[in-house]
mmCIF file of N, CA and C and ligand atoms in Angstrom:
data_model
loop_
_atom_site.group_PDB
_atom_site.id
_atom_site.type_symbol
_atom_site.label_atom_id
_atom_site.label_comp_id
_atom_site.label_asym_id
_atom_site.label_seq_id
_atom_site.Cartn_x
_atom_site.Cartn_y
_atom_site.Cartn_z
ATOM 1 N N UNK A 300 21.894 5.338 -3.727
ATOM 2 C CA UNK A 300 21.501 6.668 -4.214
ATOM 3 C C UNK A 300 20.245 7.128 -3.466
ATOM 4 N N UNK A 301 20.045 8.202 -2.963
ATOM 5 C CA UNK A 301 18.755 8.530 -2.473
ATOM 6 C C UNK A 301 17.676 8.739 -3.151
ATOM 7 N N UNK A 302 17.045 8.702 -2.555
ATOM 8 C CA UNK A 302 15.387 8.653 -3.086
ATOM 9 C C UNK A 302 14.873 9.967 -3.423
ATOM 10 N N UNK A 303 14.220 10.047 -4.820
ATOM 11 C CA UNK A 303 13.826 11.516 -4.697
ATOM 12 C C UNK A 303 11.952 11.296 -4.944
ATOM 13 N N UNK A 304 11.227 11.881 -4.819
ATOM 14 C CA UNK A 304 9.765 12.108 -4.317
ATOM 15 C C UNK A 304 9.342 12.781 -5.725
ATOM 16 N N UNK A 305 8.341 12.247 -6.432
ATOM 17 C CA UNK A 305 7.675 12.779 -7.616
ATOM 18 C C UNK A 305 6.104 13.203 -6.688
ATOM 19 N N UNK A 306 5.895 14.628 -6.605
ATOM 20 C CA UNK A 306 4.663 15.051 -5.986
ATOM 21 C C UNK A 306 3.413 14.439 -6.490
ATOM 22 N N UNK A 307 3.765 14.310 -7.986
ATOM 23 C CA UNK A 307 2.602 14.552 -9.023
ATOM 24 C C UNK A 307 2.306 13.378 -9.554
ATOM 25 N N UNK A 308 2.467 12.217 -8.294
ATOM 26 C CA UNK A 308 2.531 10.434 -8.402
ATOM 27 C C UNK A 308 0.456 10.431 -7.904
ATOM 28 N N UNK A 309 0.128 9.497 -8.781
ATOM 29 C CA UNK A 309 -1.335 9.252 -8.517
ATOM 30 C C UNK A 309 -1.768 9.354 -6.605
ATOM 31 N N UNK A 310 -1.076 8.930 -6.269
ATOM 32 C CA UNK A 310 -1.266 8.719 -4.556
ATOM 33 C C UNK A 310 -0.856 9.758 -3.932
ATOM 34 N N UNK A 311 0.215 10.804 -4.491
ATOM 35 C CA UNK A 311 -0.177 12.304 -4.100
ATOM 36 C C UNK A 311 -1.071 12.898 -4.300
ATOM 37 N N UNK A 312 -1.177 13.277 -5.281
ATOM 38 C CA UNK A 312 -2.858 13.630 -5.430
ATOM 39 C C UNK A 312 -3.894 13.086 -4.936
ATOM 40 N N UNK A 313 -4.273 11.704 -4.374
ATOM 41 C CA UNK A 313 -5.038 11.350 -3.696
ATOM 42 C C UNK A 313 -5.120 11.221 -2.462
ATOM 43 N N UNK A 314 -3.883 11.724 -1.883
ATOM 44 C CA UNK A 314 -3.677 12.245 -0.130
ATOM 45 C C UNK A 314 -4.214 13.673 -0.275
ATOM 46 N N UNK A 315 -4.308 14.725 -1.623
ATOM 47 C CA UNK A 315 -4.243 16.428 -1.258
ATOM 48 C C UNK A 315 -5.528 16.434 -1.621
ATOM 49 N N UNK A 316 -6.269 14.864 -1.914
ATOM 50 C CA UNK A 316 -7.549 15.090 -2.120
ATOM 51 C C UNK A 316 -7.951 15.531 -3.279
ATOM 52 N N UNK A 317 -7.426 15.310 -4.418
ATOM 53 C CA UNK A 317 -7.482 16.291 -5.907
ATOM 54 C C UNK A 317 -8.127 14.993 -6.404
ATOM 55 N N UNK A 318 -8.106 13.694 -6.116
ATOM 56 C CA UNK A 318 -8.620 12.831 -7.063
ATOM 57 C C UNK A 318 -9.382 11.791 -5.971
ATOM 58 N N UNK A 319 -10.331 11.213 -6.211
ATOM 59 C CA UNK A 319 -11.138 10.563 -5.250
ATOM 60 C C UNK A 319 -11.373 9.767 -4.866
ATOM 61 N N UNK A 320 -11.167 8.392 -3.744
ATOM 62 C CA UNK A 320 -10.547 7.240 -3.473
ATOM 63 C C UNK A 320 -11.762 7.139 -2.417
ATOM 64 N N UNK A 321 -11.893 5.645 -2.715
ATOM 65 C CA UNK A 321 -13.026 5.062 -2.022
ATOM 66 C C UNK A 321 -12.135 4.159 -0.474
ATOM 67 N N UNK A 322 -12.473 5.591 0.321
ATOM 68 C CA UNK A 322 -11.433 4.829 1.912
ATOM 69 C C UNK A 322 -11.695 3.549 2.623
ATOM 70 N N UNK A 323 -10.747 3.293 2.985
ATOM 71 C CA UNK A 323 -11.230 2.309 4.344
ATOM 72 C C UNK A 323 -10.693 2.896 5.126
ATOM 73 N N UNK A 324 -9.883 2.937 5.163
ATOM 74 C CA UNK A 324 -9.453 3.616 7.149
ATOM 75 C C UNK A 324 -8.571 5.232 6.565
ATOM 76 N N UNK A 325 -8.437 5.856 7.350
ATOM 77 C CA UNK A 325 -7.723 6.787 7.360
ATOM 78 C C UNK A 325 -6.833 7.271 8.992
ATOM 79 N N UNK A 326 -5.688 7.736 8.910
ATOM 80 C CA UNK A 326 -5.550 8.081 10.161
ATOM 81 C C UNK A 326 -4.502 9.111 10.291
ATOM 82 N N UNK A 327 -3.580 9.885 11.286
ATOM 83 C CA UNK A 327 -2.609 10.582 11.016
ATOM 84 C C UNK A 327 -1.643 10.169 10.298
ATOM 85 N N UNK A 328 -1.455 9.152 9.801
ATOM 86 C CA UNK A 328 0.230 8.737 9.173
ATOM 87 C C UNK A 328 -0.500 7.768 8.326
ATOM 88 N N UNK A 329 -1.515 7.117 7.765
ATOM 89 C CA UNK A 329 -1.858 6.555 6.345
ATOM 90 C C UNK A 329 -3.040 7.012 6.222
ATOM 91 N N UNK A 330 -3.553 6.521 4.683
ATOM 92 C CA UNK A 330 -4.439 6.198 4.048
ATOM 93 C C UNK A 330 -4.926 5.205 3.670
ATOM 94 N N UNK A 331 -5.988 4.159 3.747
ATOM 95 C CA UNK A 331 -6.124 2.864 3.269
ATOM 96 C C UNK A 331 -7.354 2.842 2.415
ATOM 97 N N UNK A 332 -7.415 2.924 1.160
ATOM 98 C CA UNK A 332 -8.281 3.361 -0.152
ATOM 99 C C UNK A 332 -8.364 1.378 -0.511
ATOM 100 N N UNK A 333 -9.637 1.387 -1.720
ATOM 101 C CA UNK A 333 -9.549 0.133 -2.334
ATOM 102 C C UNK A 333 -9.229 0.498 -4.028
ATOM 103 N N UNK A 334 -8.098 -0.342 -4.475
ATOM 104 C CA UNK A 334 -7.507 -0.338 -5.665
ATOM 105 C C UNK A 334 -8.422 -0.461 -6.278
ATOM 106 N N UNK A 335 -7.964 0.658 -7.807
ATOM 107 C CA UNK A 335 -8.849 0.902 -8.843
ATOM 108 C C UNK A 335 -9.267 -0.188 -9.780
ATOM 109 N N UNK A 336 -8.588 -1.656 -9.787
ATOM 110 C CA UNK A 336 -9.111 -2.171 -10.649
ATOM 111 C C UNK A 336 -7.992 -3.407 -9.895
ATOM 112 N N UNK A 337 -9.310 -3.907 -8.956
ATOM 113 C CA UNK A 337 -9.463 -4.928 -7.937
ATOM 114 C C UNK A 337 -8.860 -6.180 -8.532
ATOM 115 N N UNK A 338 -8.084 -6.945 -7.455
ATOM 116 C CA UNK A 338 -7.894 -8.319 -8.076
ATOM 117 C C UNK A 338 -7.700 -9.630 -7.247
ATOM 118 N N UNK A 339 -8.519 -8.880 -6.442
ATOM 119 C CA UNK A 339 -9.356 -9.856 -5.373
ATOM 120 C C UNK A 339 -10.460 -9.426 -4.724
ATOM 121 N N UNK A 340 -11.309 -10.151 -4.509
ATOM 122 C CA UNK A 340 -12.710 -9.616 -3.922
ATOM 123 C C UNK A 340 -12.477 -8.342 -2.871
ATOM 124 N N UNK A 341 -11.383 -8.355 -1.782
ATOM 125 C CA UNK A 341 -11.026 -7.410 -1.211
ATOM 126 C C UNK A 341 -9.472 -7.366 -1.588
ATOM 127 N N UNK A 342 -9.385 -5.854 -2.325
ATOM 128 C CA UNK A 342 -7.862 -5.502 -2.515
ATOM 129 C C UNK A 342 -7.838 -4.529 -2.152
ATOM 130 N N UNK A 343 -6.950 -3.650 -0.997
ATOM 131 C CA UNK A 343 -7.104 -2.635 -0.441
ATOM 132 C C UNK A 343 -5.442 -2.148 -0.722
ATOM 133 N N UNK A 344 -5.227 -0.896 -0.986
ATOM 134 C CA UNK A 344 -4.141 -0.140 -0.868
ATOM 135 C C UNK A 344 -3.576 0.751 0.336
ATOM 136 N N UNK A 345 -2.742 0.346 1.151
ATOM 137 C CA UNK A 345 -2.512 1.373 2.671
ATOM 138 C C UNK A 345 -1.111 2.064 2.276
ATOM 139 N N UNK A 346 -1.021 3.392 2.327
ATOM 140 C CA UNK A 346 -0.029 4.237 1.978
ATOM 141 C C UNK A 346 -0.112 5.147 3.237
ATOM 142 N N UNK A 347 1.859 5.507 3.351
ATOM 143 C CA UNK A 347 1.819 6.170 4.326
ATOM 144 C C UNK A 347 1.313 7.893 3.557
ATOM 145 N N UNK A 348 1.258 8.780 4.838
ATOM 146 C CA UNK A 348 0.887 9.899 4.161
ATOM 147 C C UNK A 348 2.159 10.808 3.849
ATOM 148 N N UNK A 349 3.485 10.183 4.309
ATOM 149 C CA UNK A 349 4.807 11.306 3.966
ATOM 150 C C UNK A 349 5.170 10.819 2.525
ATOM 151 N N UNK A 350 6.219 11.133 2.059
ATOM 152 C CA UNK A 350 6.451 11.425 0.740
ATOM 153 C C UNK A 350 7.708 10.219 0.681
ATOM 154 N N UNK A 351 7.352 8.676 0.410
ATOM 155 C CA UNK A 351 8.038 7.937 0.721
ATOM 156 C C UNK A 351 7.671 6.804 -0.514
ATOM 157 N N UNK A 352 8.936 6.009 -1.230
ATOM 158 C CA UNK A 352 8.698 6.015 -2.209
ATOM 159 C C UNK A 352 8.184 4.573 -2.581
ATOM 160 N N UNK A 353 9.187 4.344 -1.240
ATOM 161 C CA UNK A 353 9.106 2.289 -1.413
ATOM 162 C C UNK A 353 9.043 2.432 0.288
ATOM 163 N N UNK A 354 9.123 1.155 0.214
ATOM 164 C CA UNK A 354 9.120 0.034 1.924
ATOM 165 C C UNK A 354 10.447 0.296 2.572
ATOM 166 N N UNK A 355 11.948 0.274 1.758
ATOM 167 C CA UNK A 355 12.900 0.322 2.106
ATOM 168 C C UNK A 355 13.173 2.078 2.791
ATOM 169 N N UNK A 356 12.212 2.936 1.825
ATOM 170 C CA UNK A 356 12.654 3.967 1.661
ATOM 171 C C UNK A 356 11.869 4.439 3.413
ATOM 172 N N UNK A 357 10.857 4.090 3.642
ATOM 173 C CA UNK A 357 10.725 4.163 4.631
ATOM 174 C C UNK A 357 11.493 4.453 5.653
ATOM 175 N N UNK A 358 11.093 2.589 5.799
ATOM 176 C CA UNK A 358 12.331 2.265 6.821
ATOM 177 C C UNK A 358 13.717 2.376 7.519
ATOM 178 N N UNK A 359 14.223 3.377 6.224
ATOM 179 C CA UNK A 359 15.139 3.448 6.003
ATOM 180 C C UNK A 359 15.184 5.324 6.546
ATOM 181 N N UNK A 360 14.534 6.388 5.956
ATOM 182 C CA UNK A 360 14.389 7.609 6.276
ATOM 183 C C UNK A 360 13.323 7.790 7.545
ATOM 184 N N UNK A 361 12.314 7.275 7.391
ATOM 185 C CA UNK A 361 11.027 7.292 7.937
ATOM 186 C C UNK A 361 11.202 7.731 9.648
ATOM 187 N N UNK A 362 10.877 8.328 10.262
ATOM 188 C CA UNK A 362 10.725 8.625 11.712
ATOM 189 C C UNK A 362 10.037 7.146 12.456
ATOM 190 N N UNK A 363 10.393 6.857 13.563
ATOM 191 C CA UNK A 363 9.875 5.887 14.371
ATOM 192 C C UNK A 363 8.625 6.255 14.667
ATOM 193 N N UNK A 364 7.847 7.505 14.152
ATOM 194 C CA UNK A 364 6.001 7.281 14.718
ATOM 195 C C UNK A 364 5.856 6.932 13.128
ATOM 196 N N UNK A 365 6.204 7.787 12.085
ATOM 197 C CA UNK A 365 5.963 6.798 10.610
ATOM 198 C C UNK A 365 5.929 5.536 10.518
ATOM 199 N N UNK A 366 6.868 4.901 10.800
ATOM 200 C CA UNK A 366 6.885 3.294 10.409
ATOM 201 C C UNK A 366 5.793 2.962 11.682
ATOM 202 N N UNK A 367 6.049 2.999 12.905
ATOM 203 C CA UNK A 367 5.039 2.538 13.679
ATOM 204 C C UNK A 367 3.502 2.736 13.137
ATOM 205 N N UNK A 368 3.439 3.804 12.478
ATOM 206 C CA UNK A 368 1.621 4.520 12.418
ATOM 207 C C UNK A 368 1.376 4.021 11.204
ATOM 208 N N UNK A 369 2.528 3.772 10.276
ATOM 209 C CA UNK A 369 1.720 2.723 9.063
ATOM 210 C C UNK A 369 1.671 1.324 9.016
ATOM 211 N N UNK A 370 2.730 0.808 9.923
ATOM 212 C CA UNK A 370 2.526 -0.556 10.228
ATOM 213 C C UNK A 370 1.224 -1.139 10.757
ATOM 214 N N UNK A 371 1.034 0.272 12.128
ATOM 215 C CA UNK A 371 -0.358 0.079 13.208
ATOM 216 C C UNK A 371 -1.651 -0.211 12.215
ATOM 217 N N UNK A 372 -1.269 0.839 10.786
ATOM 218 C CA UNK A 372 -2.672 0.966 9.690
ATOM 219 C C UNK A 372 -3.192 -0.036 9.356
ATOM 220 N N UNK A 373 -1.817 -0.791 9.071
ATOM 221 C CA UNK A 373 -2.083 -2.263 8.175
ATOM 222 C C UNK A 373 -2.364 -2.896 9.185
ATOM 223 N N UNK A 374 -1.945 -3.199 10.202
ATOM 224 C CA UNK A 374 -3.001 -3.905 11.297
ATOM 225 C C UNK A 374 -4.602 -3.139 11.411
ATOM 226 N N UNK A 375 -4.720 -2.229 11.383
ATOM 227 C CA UNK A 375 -6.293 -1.832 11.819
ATOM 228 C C UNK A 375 -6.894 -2.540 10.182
ATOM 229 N N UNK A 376 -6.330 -2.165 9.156
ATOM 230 C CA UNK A 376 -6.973 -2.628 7.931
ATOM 231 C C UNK A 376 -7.451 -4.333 7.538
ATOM 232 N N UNK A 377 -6.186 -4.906 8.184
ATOM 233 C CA UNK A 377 -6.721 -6.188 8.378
ATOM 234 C C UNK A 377 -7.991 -6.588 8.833
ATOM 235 N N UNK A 378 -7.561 -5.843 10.285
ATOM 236 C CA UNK A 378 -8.823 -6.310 11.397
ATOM 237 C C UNK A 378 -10.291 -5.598 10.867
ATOM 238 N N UNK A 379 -10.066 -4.302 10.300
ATOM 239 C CA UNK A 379 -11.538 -4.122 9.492
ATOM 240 C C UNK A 379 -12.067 -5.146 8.552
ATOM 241 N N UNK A 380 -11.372 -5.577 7.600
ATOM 242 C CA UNK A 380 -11.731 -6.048 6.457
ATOM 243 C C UNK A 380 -11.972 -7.851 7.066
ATOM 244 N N UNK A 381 -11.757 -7.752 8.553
ATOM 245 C CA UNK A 381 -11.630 -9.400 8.787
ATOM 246 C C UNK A 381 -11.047 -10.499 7.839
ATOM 247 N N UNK A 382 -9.951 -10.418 8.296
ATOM 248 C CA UNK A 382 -9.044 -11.355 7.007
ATOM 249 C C UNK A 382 -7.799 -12.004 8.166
ATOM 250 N N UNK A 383 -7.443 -11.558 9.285
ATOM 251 C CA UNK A 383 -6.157 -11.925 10.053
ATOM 252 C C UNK A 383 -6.615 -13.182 10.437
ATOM 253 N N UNK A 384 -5.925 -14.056 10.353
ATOM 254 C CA UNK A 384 -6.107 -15.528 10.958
ATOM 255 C C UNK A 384 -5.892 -15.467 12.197
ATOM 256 N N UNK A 385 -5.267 -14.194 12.716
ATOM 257 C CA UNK A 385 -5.754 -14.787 14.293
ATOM 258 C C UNK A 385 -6.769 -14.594 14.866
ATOM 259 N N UNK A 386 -7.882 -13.496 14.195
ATOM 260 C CA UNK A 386 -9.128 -13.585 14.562
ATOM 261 C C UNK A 386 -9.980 -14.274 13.726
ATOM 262 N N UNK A 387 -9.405 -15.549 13.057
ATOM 263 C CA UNK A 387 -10.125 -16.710 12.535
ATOM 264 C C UNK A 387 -10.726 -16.010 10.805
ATOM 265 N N UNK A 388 -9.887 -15.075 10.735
ATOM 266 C CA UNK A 388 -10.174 -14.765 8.914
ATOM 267 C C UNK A 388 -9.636 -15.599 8.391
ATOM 268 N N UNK A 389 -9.610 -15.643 6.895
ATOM 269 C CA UNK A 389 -9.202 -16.732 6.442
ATOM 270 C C UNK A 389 -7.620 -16.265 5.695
ATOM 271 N N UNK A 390 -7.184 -15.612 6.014
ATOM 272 C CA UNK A 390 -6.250 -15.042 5.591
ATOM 273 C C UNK A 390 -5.552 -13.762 4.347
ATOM 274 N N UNK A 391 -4.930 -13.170 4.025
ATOM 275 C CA UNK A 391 -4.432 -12.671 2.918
ATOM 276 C C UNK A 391 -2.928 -12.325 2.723
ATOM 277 N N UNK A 392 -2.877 -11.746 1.645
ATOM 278 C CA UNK A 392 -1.275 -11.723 0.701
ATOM 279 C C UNK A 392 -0.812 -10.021 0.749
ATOM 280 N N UNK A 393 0.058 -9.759 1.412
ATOM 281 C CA UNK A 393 0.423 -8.099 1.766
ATOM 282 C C UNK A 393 1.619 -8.449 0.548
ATOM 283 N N UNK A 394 1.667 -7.033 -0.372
ATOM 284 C CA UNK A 394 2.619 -7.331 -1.684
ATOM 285 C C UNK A 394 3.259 -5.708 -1.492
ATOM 286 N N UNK A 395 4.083 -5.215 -1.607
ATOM 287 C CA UNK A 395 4.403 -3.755 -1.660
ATOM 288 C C UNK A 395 5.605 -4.169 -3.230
ATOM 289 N N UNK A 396 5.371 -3.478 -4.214
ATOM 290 C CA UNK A 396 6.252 -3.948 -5.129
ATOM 291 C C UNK A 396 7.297 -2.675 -5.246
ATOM 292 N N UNK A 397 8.358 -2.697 -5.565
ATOM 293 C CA UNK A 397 9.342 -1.561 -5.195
ATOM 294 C C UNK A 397 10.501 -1.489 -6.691
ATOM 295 N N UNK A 398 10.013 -0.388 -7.425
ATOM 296 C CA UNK A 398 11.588 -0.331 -8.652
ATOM 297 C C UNK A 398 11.039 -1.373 -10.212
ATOM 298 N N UNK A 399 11.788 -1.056 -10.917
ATOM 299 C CA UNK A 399 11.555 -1.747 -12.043
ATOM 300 C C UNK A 399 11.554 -3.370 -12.227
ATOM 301 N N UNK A 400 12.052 -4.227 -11.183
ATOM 302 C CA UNK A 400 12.091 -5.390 -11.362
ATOM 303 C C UNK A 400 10.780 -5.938 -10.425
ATOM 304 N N UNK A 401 10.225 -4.847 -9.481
ATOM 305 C CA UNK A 401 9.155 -5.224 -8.804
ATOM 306 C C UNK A 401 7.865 -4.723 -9.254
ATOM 307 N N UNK A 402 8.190 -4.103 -10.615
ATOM 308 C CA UNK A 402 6.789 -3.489 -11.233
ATOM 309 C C UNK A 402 5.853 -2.749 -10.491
ATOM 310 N N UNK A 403 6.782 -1.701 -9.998
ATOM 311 C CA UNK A 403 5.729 -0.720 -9.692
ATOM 312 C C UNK A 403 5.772 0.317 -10.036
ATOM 313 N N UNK A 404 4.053 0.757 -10.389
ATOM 314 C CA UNK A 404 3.717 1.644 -11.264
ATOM 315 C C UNK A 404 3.444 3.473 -10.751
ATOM 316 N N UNK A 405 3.170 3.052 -9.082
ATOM 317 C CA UNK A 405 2.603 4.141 -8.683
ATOM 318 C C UNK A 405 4.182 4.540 -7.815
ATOM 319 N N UNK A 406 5.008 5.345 -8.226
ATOM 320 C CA UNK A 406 6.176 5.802 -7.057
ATOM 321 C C UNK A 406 5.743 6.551 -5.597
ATOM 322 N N UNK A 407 4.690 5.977 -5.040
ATOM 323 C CA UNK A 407 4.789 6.474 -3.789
ATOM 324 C C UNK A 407 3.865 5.085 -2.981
ATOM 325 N N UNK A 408 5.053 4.875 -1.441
ATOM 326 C CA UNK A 408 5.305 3.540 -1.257
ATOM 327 C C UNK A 408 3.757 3.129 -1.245
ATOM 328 N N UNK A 409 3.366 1.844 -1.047
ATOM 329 C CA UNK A 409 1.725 1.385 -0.680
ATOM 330 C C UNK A 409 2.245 -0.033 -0.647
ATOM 331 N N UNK A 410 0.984 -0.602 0.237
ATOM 332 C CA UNK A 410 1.026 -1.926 0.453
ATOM 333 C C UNK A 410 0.176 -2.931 -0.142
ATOM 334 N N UNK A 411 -0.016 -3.601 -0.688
ATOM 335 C CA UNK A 411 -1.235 -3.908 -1.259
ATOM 336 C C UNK A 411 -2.012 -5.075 -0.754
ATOM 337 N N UNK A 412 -3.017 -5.246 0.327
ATOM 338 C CA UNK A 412 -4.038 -6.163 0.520
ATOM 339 C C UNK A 412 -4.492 -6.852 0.060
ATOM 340 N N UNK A 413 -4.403 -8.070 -0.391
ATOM 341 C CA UNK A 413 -5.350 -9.077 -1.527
ATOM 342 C C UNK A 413 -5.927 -10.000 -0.304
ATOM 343 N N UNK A 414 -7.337 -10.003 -0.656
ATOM 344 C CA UNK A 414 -8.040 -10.929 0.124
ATOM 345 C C UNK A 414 -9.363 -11.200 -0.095
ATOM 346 N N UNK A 415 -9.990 -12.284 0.225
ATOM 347 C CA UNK A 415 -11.453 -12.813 -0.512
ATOM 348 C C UNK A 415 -11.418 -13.864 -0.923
ATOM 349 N N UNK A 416 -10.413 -14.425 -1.339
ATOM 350 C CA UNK A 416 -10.528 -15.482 -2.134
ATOM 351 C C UNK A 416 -8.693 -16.003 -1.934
ATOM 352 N N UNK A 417 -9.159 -17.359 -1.993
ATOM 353 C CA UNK A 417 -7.544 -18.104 -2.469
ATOM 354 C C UNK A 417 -6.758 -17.597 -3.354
ATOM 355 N N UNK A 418 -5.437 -17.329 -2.900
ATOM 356 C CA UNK A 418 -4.471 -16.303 -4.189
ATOM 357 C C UNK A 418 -3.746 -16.881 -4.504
ATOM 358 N N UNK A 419 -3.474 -18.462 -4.170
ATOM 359 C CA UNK A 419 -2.547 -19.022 -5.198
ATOM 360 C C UNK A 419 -1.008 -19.124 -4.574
ATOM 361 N N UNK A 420 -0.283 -19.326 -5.533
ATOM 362 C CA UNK A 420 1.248 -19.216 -5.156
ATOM 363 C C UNK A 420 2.238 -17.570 -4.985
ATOM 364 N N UNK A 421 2.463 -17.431 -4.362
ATOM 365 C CA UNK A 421 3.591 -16.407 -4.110
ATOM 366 C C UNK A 421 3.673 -15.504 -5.287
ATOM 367 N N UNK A 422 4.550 -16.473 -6.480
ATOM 368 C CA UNK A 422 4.921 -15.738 -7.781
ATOM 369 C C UNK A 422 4.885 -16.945 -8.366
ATOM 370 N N UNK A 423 5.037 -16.274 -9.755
ATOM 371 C CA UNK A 423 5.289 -17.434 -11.242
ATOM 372 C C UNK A 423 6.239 -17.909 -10.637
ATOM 373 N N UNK A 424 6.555 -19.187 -11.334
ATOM 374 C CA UNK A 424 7.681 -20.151 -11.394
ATOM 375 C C UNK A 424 8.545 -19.001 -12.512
ATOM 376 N N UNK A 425 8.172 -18.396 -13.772
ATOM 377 C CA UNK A 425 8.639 -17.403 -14.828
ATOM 378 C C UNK A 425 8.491 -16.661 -14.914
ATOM 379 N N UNK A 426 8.816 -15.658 -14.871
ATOM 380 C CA UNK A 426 8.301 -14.440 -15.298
ATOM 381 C C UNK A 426 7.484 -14.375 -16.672
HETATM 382 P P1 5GP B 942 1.895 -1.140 -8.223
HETATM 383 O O1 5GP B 942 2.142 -1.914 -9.480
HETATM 384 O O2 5GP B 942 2.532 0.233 -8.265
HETATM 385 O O3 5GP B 942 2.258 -1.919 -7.001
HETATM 386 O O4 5GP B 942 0.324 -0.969 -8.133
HETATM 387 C C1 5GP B 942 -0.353 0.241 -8.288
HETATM 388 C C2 5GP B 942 -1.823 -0.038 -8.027
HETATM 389 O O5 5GP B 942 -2.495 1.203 -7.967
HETATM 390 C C3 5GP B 942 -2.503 -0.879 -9.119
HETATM 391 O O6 5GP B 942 -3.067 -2.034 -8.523
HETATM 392 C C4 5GP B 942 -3.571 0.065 -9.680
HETATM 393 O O7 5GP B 942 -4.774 -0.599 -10.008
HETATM 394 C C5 5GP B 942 -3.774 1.058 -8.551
HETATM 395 N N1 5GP B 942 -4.178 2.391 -8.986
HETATM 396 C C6 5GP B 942 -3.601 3.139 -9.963
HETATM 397 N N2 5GP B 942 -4.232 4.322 -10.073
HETATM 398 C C7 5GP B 942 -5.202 4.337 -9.124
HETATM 399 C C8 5GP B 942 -6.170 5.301 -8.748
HETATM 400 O O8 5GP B 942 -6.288 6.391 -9.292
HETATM 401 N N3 5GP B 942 -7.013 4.952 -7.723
HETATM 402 C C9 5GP B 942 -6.928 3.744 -7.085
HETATM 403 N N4 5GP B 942 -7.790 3.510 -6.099
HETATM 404 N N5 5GP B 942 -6.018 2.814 -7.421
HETATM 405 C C10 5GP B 942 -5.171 3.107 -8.434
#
């Protein structure tokens, strides 16, 4: 079924600038803000700036400078926040959760950065 676009999703409004997000990077095709209620010393949110709902939805509609220019983001966001192990960070956990079984709350796609600290295992063994 296709994807339909709710304008009036928290992360629209915070691309048209109506609500106010503490940036890290910005560029033509994302935004990279730090989540409102952190859950790692560095948790950063990178969203593209088109009207895209999930990861699949992307990838899937998205133009080849889209996916390239938000992929490129999440690389520049890494390398700001120094976390990529190949420049000897100590690593982090990229999570994009997608639909009701992936609990996500905000319908417009984002990636989510966890880093600072040891994060543990993947997922519960349970839900
Ligand atoms: P999801 O469950 O959709 O993957 O995660 C949504 C994330 O957005 C949550 O981690 C939540 O804290 C964050 N969030 C929700 N509203 C706002 C907001 O207004 N500003 C910022 N910076 N983060 C938000």
């Amino acid at each position: 079924m296709p994807y339909s676009y709710d304008d009036q999703n928290i992360f629209a409004k915070i691309l048209r600038g109506e609500i106010p997000n503490d940036t890290v990077y910005e560029d033509d095709h994302a935004l990279a803000f730090r989540d409102i209620q952190p859950q790692t010393p560095d948790h950063v949110l990178v969203i593209p700036k088109g009207p895209y709902v999930t990861f699949d939805h992307l990838a899937t509609e998205g133009s080849d400078d889209e996916i390239v220019g938000f992929t490129r983001a999440i690389g520049k966001v890494c390398d700001m926040l120094g976390v990529d192990p190949g420049s000897d960070g100590a690593g982090y956990r990229m999570i994009s959760n997608a639909g009701e079984h992936g609990v996500q709350e905000v319908p417009h796609l984002h990636v989510h950065i966890l880093a600072g600290r040891p994060i543990g295992r993947m997922i519960a063994r349970e839900a």
